[in-house]
Amino acid sequence: MTQIDIQEILDIIKDDLSWFQPKNSPEKLQGGLLNYVWRVNGEPKPIIIKYFPPYIATVPEVFLDDRRMLIEARALQAFQTGGIFSTLNTNKIRPPQIYYADEVRKFLVMEDVADKNSLKVNYNWVLADSSGQEAGKLIGNFIGNLHDLSFSRTDLAEGFENFSIQKTRLDLQYRAIAPLLKDEEIEDYQILGDKVSQLGEKYLQKGKNVIMGDLWPTSIIPVADGLRIIDWELAHYGYPAQDLAHFAAHLWMKRERAQTKDEAEELDRMLDSFLDSYVCALGSHRQDILNSQEIIDCSLHFAAEILVRTIGNFKAGYLYDGLAFNSSPIQKAVRTAVNHLRFPDNVTTFSSLVS
């Protein structure tokens, strides 16, 4: 198992970050799933150090290509001043700034955009002061502009090639669906599972535009003046559905687990605002980006994400953790997912994306 000495990192970066003066020892943050992350308090402001091991940090026996660090570095650099995506940054929404990248030792140093000692961010930030609708608008506009700006850019396809990560997702998520549905005694489990496996295989190929790749509320950090989007290591040149349906699936699950009617309704408004703002941001490329197959793929990925989070490998530590498989919330989630798999072009979840 690869290890890294955080003090060694500080020694490596001290010359390149001569403007930064550490005040105390690095603080290892809790809540990260894939990587090891530290906050270093100092002047003029704290920094984040993120190390990318060649495995999943919380499941060390599972290999995960550490070249994902290069993808995150490339994405963050693209948003820096003068970068290809720099025009998408606003005070209200942007990724963190990158300060240093070590391609050999696989770590990044970046802006600290959070004010907590944990990487876990309460989903309820989207509900503060009824801000869910505004947050949805910000995120939808940002992702729509990203997809639009990078559409059909073959020069970006090579730089954001992330085959190994997509292969891992195929193995851990898309190919897991048929066995999960079989365990749930879904009669057409193989047909439905094949649909999702074929989607995962499609996602191994070069797609249409740059995809953030891990768009869920945990990757969106609230700050005083807006939002910051972190964790770009799963970015790739892929298909819009993987961003759109991923975010939609997590908002749906949170809505289903909401404690009050007001929370549920605010999450519904957030999803509606996200999808509507996304469409508005696409401009002249809308018809090419959101063709009928893309809408179908949204339904398939939406279903796959719900299933792995409710009855699959990624249930632990999440919204449905601790619930019995025959419990009402999980059975509703399974029914919803199966409906999206059986009738992907006849559900209303993504109807606002249709011209």
Short mmCIF file of C-alpha atoms in Angstrom, two decimals:
data_model
loop_
_atom_site.label_atom_id
_atom_site.label_comp_id
_atom_site.label_asym_id
_atom_site.label_seq_id
_atom_site.Cartn_x
_atom_site.Cartn_y
_atom_site.Cartn_z
CA MET A 1 0.00 0.00 0.00
CA THR A 2 1.46 3.34 -1.05
CA GLN A 3 1.91 5.87 1.73
CA ILE A 4 3.00 9.47 1.65
CA ASP A 5 4.59 11.69 4.27
CA ILE A 6 2.70 14.96 4.58
CA GLN A 7 5.78 16.66 6.01
CA GLU A 8 7.69 15.60 2.91
CA ILE A 9 5.07 17.35 0.81
CA LEU A 10 5.47 20.56 2.81
CA ASP A 11 9.22 20.41 2.26
CA ILE A 12 8.73 19.86 -1.48
CA ILE A 13 6.37 22.78 -1.99
CA LYS A 14 7.99 25.37 0.29
CA ASP A 15 10.05 26.93 -2.50
CA ASP A 16 7.22 27.05 -5.04
CA LEU A 17 4.77 28.35 -2.45
CA SER A 18 7.13 30.87 -0.89
CA TRP A 19 4.14 33.14 -0.26
CA PHE A 20 2.64 30.59 2.14
CA GLN A 21 3.77 30.38 5.76
CA PRO A 22 2.34 27.40 7.69
CA LYS A 23 1.16 28.12 11.23
CA ASN A 24 0.72 24.59 12.58
CA SER A 25 0.81 20.92 11.68
CA PRO A 26 -1.31 19.64 8.78
CA GLU A 27 -4.78 18.49 9.77
CA LYS A 28 -6.04 15.34 8.07
CA LEU A 29 -9.64 15.86 7.00
CA GLN A 30 -12.33 13.26 7.46
CA GLY A 31 -14.99 12.26 4.99
CA GLY A 32 -12.99 11.77 1.80
CA LEU A 33 -13.75 8.51 -0.02
CA LEU A 34 -11.15 8.23 -2.76
CA ASN A 35 -8.18 10.27 -1.55
CA TYR A 36 -6.27 11.56 1.45
CA VAL A 37 -6.74 15.26 2.15
CA TRP A 38 -5.10 17.66 4.60
CA ARG A 39 -5.71 21.27 5.53
CA VAL A 40 -2.67 23.35 6.40
CA ASN A 41 -3.47 26.57 8.24
CA GLY A 42 -1.16 29.43 7.49
CA GLU A 43 -0.70 32.92 6.16
CA PRO A 44 -2.12 34.58 4.18
CA LYS A 45 -4.75 31.78 3.99
CA PRO A 46 -5.00 28.02 4.51
CA ILE A 47 -4.28 25.53 1.75
CA ILE A 48 -5.52 22.04 0.89
CA ILE A 49 -3.18 19.17 0.03
CA LYS A 50 -4.78 16.25 -1.78
CA TYR A 51 -2.96 12.95 -2.35
CA PHE A 52 -4.25 10.45 -4.91
CA PRO A 53 -3.27 6.88 -3.97
CA PRO A 54 -3.45 4.04 -6.53
CA TYR A 55 -6.50 2.67 -4.74
CA ILE A 56 -9.70 3.87 -3.10
CA ALA A 57 -8.59 5.43 0.18
CA THR A 58 -11.51 3.99 2.13
CA VAL A 59 -11.27 0.59 0.39
CA PRO A 60 -7.53 0.06 -0.15
CA GLU A 61 -7.97 -3.35 -1.75
CA VAL A 62 -9.77 -1.74 -4.72
CA PHE A 63 -7.42 -0.36 -7.38
CA LEU A 64 -8.05 3.16 -8.66
CA ASP A 65 -5.73 4.67 -11.24
CA ASP A 66 -3.68 7.43 -9.59
CA ARG A 67 -3.42 9.21 -12.94
CA ARG A 68 -6.79 10.68 -12.00
CA MET A 69 -4.67 13.32 -10.30
CA LEU A 70 -3.52 14.52 -13.72
CA ILE A 71 -7.15 14.90 -14.81
CA GLU A 72 -8.05 17.00 -11.79
CA ALA A 73 -4.97 19.16 -12.25
CA ARG A 74 -5.78 19.64 -15.93
CA ALA A 75 -9.38 20.58 -15.11
CA LEU A 76 -8.46 23.08 -12.42
CA GLN A 77 -5.76 24.61 -14.63
CA ALA A 78 -8.34 25.04 -17.40
CA PHE A 79 -10.31 27.30 -15.04
CA GLN A 80 -7.28 29.40 -14.10
CA THR A 81 -6.89 32.87 -15.60
CA GLY A 82 -6.25 32.46 -19.30
CA GLY A 83 -7.42 28.84 -19.32
CA ILE A 84 -9.96 27.44 -21.75
CA PHE A 85 -12.74 27.50 -19.13
CA SER A 86 -11.73 30.66 -17.27
CA THR A 87 -14.66 32.61 -18.69
CA LEU A 88 -17.06 30.30 -16.82
CA ASN A 89 -15.81 31.46 -13.42
CA THR A 90 -17.86 33.93 -11.43
CA ASN A 91 -17.74 35.06 -7.82
CA LYS A 92 -20.85 32.96 -7.22
CA ILE A 93 -19.62 29.66 -8.67
CA ARG A 94 -16.24 28.27 -9.68
CA PRO A 95 -13.73 25.51 -8.83
CA PRO A 96 -10.93 26.13 -6.34
CA GLN A 97 -7.65 27.63 -7.52
CA ILE A 98 -4.75 25.23 -8.01
CA TYR A 99 -1.37 26.20 -6.57
CA TYR A 100 0.89 23.22 -7.24
CA ALA A 101 0.79 19.82 -8.95
CA ASP A 102 3.30 17.00 -8.48
CA GLU A 103 2.81 14.50 -11.30
CA VAL A 104 5.38 12.05 -9.88
CA ARG A 105 4.14 11.87 -6.29
CA LYS A 106 0.50 12.39 -7.32
CA PHE A 107 -0.57 15.25 -5.09
CA LEU A 108 -2.13 18.66 -5.60
CA VAL A 109 -2.06 21.83 -3.54
CA MET A 110 -5.10 24.05 -3.92
CA GLU A 111 -7.24 26.77 -2.44
CA ASP A 112 -9.14 25.90 0.73
CA VAL A 113 -12.76 26.74 -0.04
CA ALA A 114 -14.39 25.22 3.05
CA ASP A 115 -14.53 26.36 6.64
CA LYS A 116 -15.10 22.95 8.23
CA ASN A 117 -12.75 20.29 9.56
CA SER A 118 -14.47 17.62 7.50
CA LEU A 119 -15.01 16.93 3.83
CA LYS A 120 -18.58 15.88 4.61
CA VAL A 121 -20.98 18.69 3.80
CA ASN A 122 -24.52 18.51 5.09
CA TYR A 123 -26.97 18.25 2.23
CA ASN A 124 -29.09 20.84 4.01
CA TRP A 125 -26.88 23.62 2.69
CA VAL A 126 -29.13 23.55 -0.38
CA LEU A 127 -32.08 24.43 1.83
CA ALA A 128 -30.63 27.33 3.79
CA ASP A 129 -32.78 30.42 3.42
CA SER A 130 -34.76 28.61 0.71
CA SER A 131 -31.69 28.80 -1.54
CA GLY A 132 -32.21 25.49 -3.29
CA GLN A 133 -33.78 27.02 -6.37
CA GLU A 134 -31.00 29.60 -6.71
CA ALA A 135 -28.32 26.95 -6.18
CA GLY A 136 -29.92 24.78 -8.86
CA LYS A 137 -29.87 27.72 -11.25
CA LEU A 138 -26.18 28.44 -10.58
CA ILE A 139 -25.11 24.82 -11.00
CA GLY A 140 -27.25 24.20 -14.08
CA ASN A 141 -25.94 27.32 -15.79
CA PHE A 142 -22.33 26.46 -14.93
CA ILE A 143 -22.53 22.86 -16.14
CA GLY A 144 -24.49 23.86 -19.24
CA ASN A 145 -21.86 26.42 -20.17
CA LEU A 146 -19.10 23.87 -19.56
CA HIS A 147 -20.78 21.33 -21.85
CA ASP A 148 -21.52 23.96 -24.48
CA LEU A 149 -18.04 25.48 -24.52
CA SER A 150 -16.32 22.10 -24.78
CA PHE A 151 -18.73 20.57 -27.29
CA SER A 152 -17.02 18.84 -30.22
CA ARG A 153 -13.57 20.05 -29.15
CA THR A 154 -11.30 17.25 -30.31
CA ASP A 155 -8.32 19.03 -28.78
CA LEU A 156 -9.89 18.59 -25.36
CA ALA A 157 -10.83 14.94 -25.93
CA GLU A 158 -7.22 13.80 -25.64
CA GLY A 159 -6.40 15.96 -22.64
CA PHE A 160 -9.44 14.71 -20.73
CA GLU A 161 -9.15 11.05 -21.71
CA ASN A 162 -9.93 9.16 -18.48
CA PHE A 163 -10.48 5.60 -19.72
CA SER A 164 -9.23 3.84 -16.59
CA ILE A 165 -11.67 5.66 -14.31
CA GLN A 166 -14.57 5.01 -16.67
CA LYS A 167 -13.58 1.33 -16.79
CA THR A 168 -13.69 1.22 -12.99
CA ARG A 169 -17.16 2.76 -13.06
CA LEU A 170 -18.26 0.19 -15.62
CA ASP A 171 -17.10 -2.65 -13.39
CA LEU A 172 -18.28 -1.29 -10.02
CA GLN A 173 -21.53 0.38 -11.07
CA TYR A 174 -22.98 -0.43 -14.47
CA ARG A 175 -22.17 -4.13 -14.54
CA ALA A 176 -23.43 -4.48 -10.96
CA ILE A 177 -27.02 -3.69 -11.87
CA ALA A 178 -28.14 -7.06 -13.26
CA PRO A 179 -27.02 -9.01 -10.12
CA LEU A 180 -28.65 -6.41 -7.86
CA LEU A 181 -31.95 -6.67 -9.71
CA LYS A 182 -31.74 -10.45 -9.71
CA ASP A 183 -31.43 -10.38 -5.92
CA GLU A 184 -34.54 -8.19 -5.86
CA GLU A 185 -36.34 -10.86 -7.93
CA ILE A 186 -36.97 -8.52 -10.86
CA GLU A 187 -38.03 -10.86 -13.67
CA ASP A 188 -36.41 -8.93 -16.50
CA TYR A 189 -33.22 -8.27 -14.51
CA GLN A 190 -30.92 -9.39 -17.32
CA ILE A 191 -32.55 -7.21 -19.98
CA LEU A 192 -32.45 -4.18 -17.70
CA GLY A 193 -28.91 -4.94 -16.56
CA ASP A 194 -27.76 -5.24 -20.16
CA LYS A 195 -29.12 -1.77 -20.90
CA VAL A 196 -27.00 -0.29 -18.14
CA SER A 197 -23.91 -2.33 -19.03
CA GLN A 198 -24.17 -1.10 -22.61
CA LEU A 199 -24.37 2.46 -21.29
CA GLY A 200 -21.19 1.93 -19.27
CA GLU A 201 -19.45 0.51 -22.32
CA LYS A 202 -20.55 3.53 -24.34
CA TYR A 203 -19.00 5.76 -21.67
CA LEU A 204 -15.60 4.18 -22.36
CA GLN A 205 -15.61 5.93 -25.72
CA LYS A 206 -14.88 9.53 -26.58
CA GLY A 207 -18.07 11.55 -26.17
CA LYS A 208 -19.35 15.05 -26.90
CA ASN A 209 -17.90 17.37 -24.31
CA VAL A 210 -16.02 17.72 -21.03
CA ILE A 211 -17.98 16.16 -18.17
CA MET A 212 -17.39 17.10 -14.53
CA GLY A 213 -17.89 13.42 -13.71
CA ASP A 214 -18.76 13.57 -10.01
CA LEU A 215 -21.60 16.06 -9.80
CA TRP A 216 -23.40 15.52 -6.50
CA PRO A 217 -23.97 17.86 -3.54
CA THR A 218 -20.88 16.60 -1.69
CA SER A 219 -18.76 18.05 -4.51
CA ILE A 220 -20.44 21.45 -4.12
CA ILE A 221 -19.17 23.57 -1.25
CA PRO A 222 -21.18 26.56 0.01
CA VAL A 223 -19.18 29.73 0.67
CA ALA A 224 -20.20 33.19 1.78
CA ASP A 225 -20.84 34.49 -1.72
CA GLY A 226 -21.89 31.35 -3.57
CA LEU A 227 -20.67 27.84 -4.39
CA ARG A 228 -17.39 26.11 -5.18
CA ILE A 229 -17.25 22.88 -7.22
CA ILE A 230 -14.52 20.48 -6.08
CA ASP A 231 -13.28 16.96 -6.93
CA TRP A 232 -12.65 17.00 -10.68
CA GLU A 233 -10.61 13.78 -10.87
CA LEU A 234 -13.44 11.88 -12.61
CA ALA A 235 -13.74 14.52 -15.35
CA HIS A 236 -13.52 13.18 -18.89
CA TYR A 237 -14.57 13.86 -22.46
CA GLY A 238 -17.89 12.08 -22.30
CA TYR A 239 -21.65 12.44 -22.45
CA PRO A 240 -23.87 15.02 -20.68
CA ALA A 241 -26.19 12.42 -19.15
CA GLN A 242 -23.50 11.35 -16.72
CA ASP A 243 -23.52 14.82 -15.14
CA LEU A 244 -27.22 15.55 -15.45
CA ALA A 245 -28.55 12.22 -14.22
CA HIS A 246 -25.97 11.91 -11.48
CA PHE A 247 -27.02 15.17 -9.86
CA ALA A 248 -30.71 14.41 -10.46
CA ALA A 249 -30.41 10.98 -8.80
CA HIS A 250 -28.85 12.42 -5.66
CA LEU A 251 -31.43 15.18 -5.38
CA TRP A 252 -34.18 12.58 -5.82
CA MET A 253 -32.75 10.40 -3.04
CA LYS A 254 -32.36 13.36 -0.72
CA ARG A 255 -35.93 14.42 -1.49
CA GLU A 256 -37.16 10.94 -0.61
CA ARG A 257 -35.27 11.01 2.69
CA ALA A 258 -36.23 14.60 3.56
CA GLN A 259 -37.50 15.13 7.09
CA THR A 260 -40.17 17.66 6.19
CA LYS A 261 -42.48 18.47 3.30
CA ASP A 262 -40.83 21.88 2.93
CA GLU A 263 -37.41 20.25 2.47
CA ALA A 264 -38.76 17.86 -0.14
CA GLU A 265 -40.43 20.65 -2.08
CA GLU A 266 -37.27 22.77 -1.99
CA LEU A 267 -35.25 19.89 -3.43
CA ASP A 268 -37.84 19.48 -6.19
CA ARG A 269 -37.47 23.16 -7.01
CA MET A 270 -33.70 22.79 -7.02
CA LEU A 271 -33.81 19.95 -9.54
CA ASP A 272 -36.27 21.79 -11.78
CA SER A 273 -34.13 24.91 -11.67
CA PHE A 274 -30.96 22.91 -12.38
CA LEU A 275 -32.39 21.25 -15.49
CA ASP A 276 -34.09 24.39 -16.81
CA SER A 277 -30.96 26.51 -16.38
CA TYR A 278 -28.82 23.83 -17.98
CA VAL A 279 -30.96 23.84 -21.13
CA CYS A 280 -30.90 27.64 -21.33
CA ALA A 281 -27.09 27.65 -21.16
CA LEU A 282 -26.58 25.37 -24.16
CA GLY A 283 -27.15 27.92 -26.88
CA SER A 284 -26.78 26.82 -30.50
CA HIS A 285 -25.45 23.36 -29.56
CA ARG A 286 -28.59 22.35 -27.71
CA GLN A 287 -29.99 19.99 -30.34
CA ASP A 288 -26.70 18.15 -30.72
CA ILE A 289 -25.98 17.90 -26.99
CA LEU A 290 -29.50 16.90 -25.94
CA ASN A 291 -30.69 14.51 -28.61
CA SER A 292 -33.28 11.82 -27.87
CA GLN A 293 -30.64 9.20 -27.00
CA GLU A 294 -29.11 11.51 -24.41
CA ILE A 295 -32.49 11.79 -22.65
CA ILE A 296 -32.78 8.00 -22.59
CA ASP A 297 -29.25 7.73 -21.21
CA CYS A 298 -30.20 10.17 -18.45
CA SER A 299 -32.90 7.76 -17.30
CA LEU A 300 -30.51 4.79 -17.39
CA HIS A 301 -27.75 6.47 -15.39
CA PHE A 302 -30.31 7.93 -12.97
CA ALA A 303 -31.54 4.39 -12.25
CA ALA A 304 -28.05 2.93 -11.93
CA GLU A 305 -26.95 5.56 -9.43
CA ILE A 306 -30.03 5.07 -7.27
CA LEU A 307 -29.58 1.30 -7.24
CA VAL A 308 -25.92 1.27 -6.21
CA ARG A 309 -26.67 3.84 -3.49
CA THR A 310 -29.68 2.00 -2.06
CA ILE A 311 -29.03 -1.73 -2.52
CA GLY A 312 -25.49 -1.81 -3.92
CA ASN A 313 -21.86 -1.34 -2.93
CA PHE A 314 -22.28 2.37 -2.18
CA LYS A 315 -25.15 2.13 0.28
CA ALA A 316 -22.94 2.27 3.40
CA GLY A 317 -22.54 5.68 4.96
CA TYR A 318 -25.17 7.25 2.75
CA LEU A 319 -28.83 8.25 2.87
CA TYR A 320 -30.23 4.70 2.96
CA ASP A 321 -27.60 3.21 5.26
CA GLY A 322 -29.15 1.04 7.98
CA LEU A 323 -32.44 0.47 6.18
CA ALA A 324 -33.51 -3.11 5.55
CA PHE A 325 -33.70 -4.13 1.91
CA ASN A 326 -37.43 -4.79 2.29
CA SER A 327 -38.09 -1.41 3.88
CA SER A 328 -40.56 0.92 2.20
CA PRO A 329 -38.00 3.63 1.24
CA ILE A 330 -35.66 1.16 -0.43
CA GLN A 331 -38.43 -0.67 -2.22
CA LYS A 332 -39.72 2.64 -3.56
CA ALA A 333 -36.22 3.50 -4.78
CA VAL A 334 -35.95 0.13 -6.53
CA ARG A 335 -39.36 0.56 -8.18
CA THR A 336 -38.44 4.03 -9.36
CA ALA A 337 -35.14 2.83 -10.79
CA VAL A 338 -36.72 -0.16 -12.52
CA ASN A 339 -39.37 2.10 -14.07
CA HIS A 340 -36.63 4.33 -15.49
CA LEU A 341 -34.86 1.29 -16.90
CA ARG A 342 -37.95 -0.25 -18.45
CA PHE A 343 -39.37 2.96 -19.90
CA PRO A 344 -36.41 5.36 -20.23
CA ASP A 345 -38.13 7.44 -22.90
CA ASN A 346 -41.45 7.61 -21.10
CA VAL A 347 -40.65 9.06 -17.67
CA THR A 348 -41.09 12.68 -16.66
CA THR A 349 -37.88 13.15 -14.65
CA PHE A 350 -36.02 14.67 -17.59
CA SER A 351 -38.96 15.97 -19.61
CA SER A 352 -37.73 19.56 -19.28
CA LEU A 353 -34.68 18.62 -21.36
CA VAL A 354 -36.86 17.76 -24.35
CA SER A 355 -37.18 20.47 -27.00
#
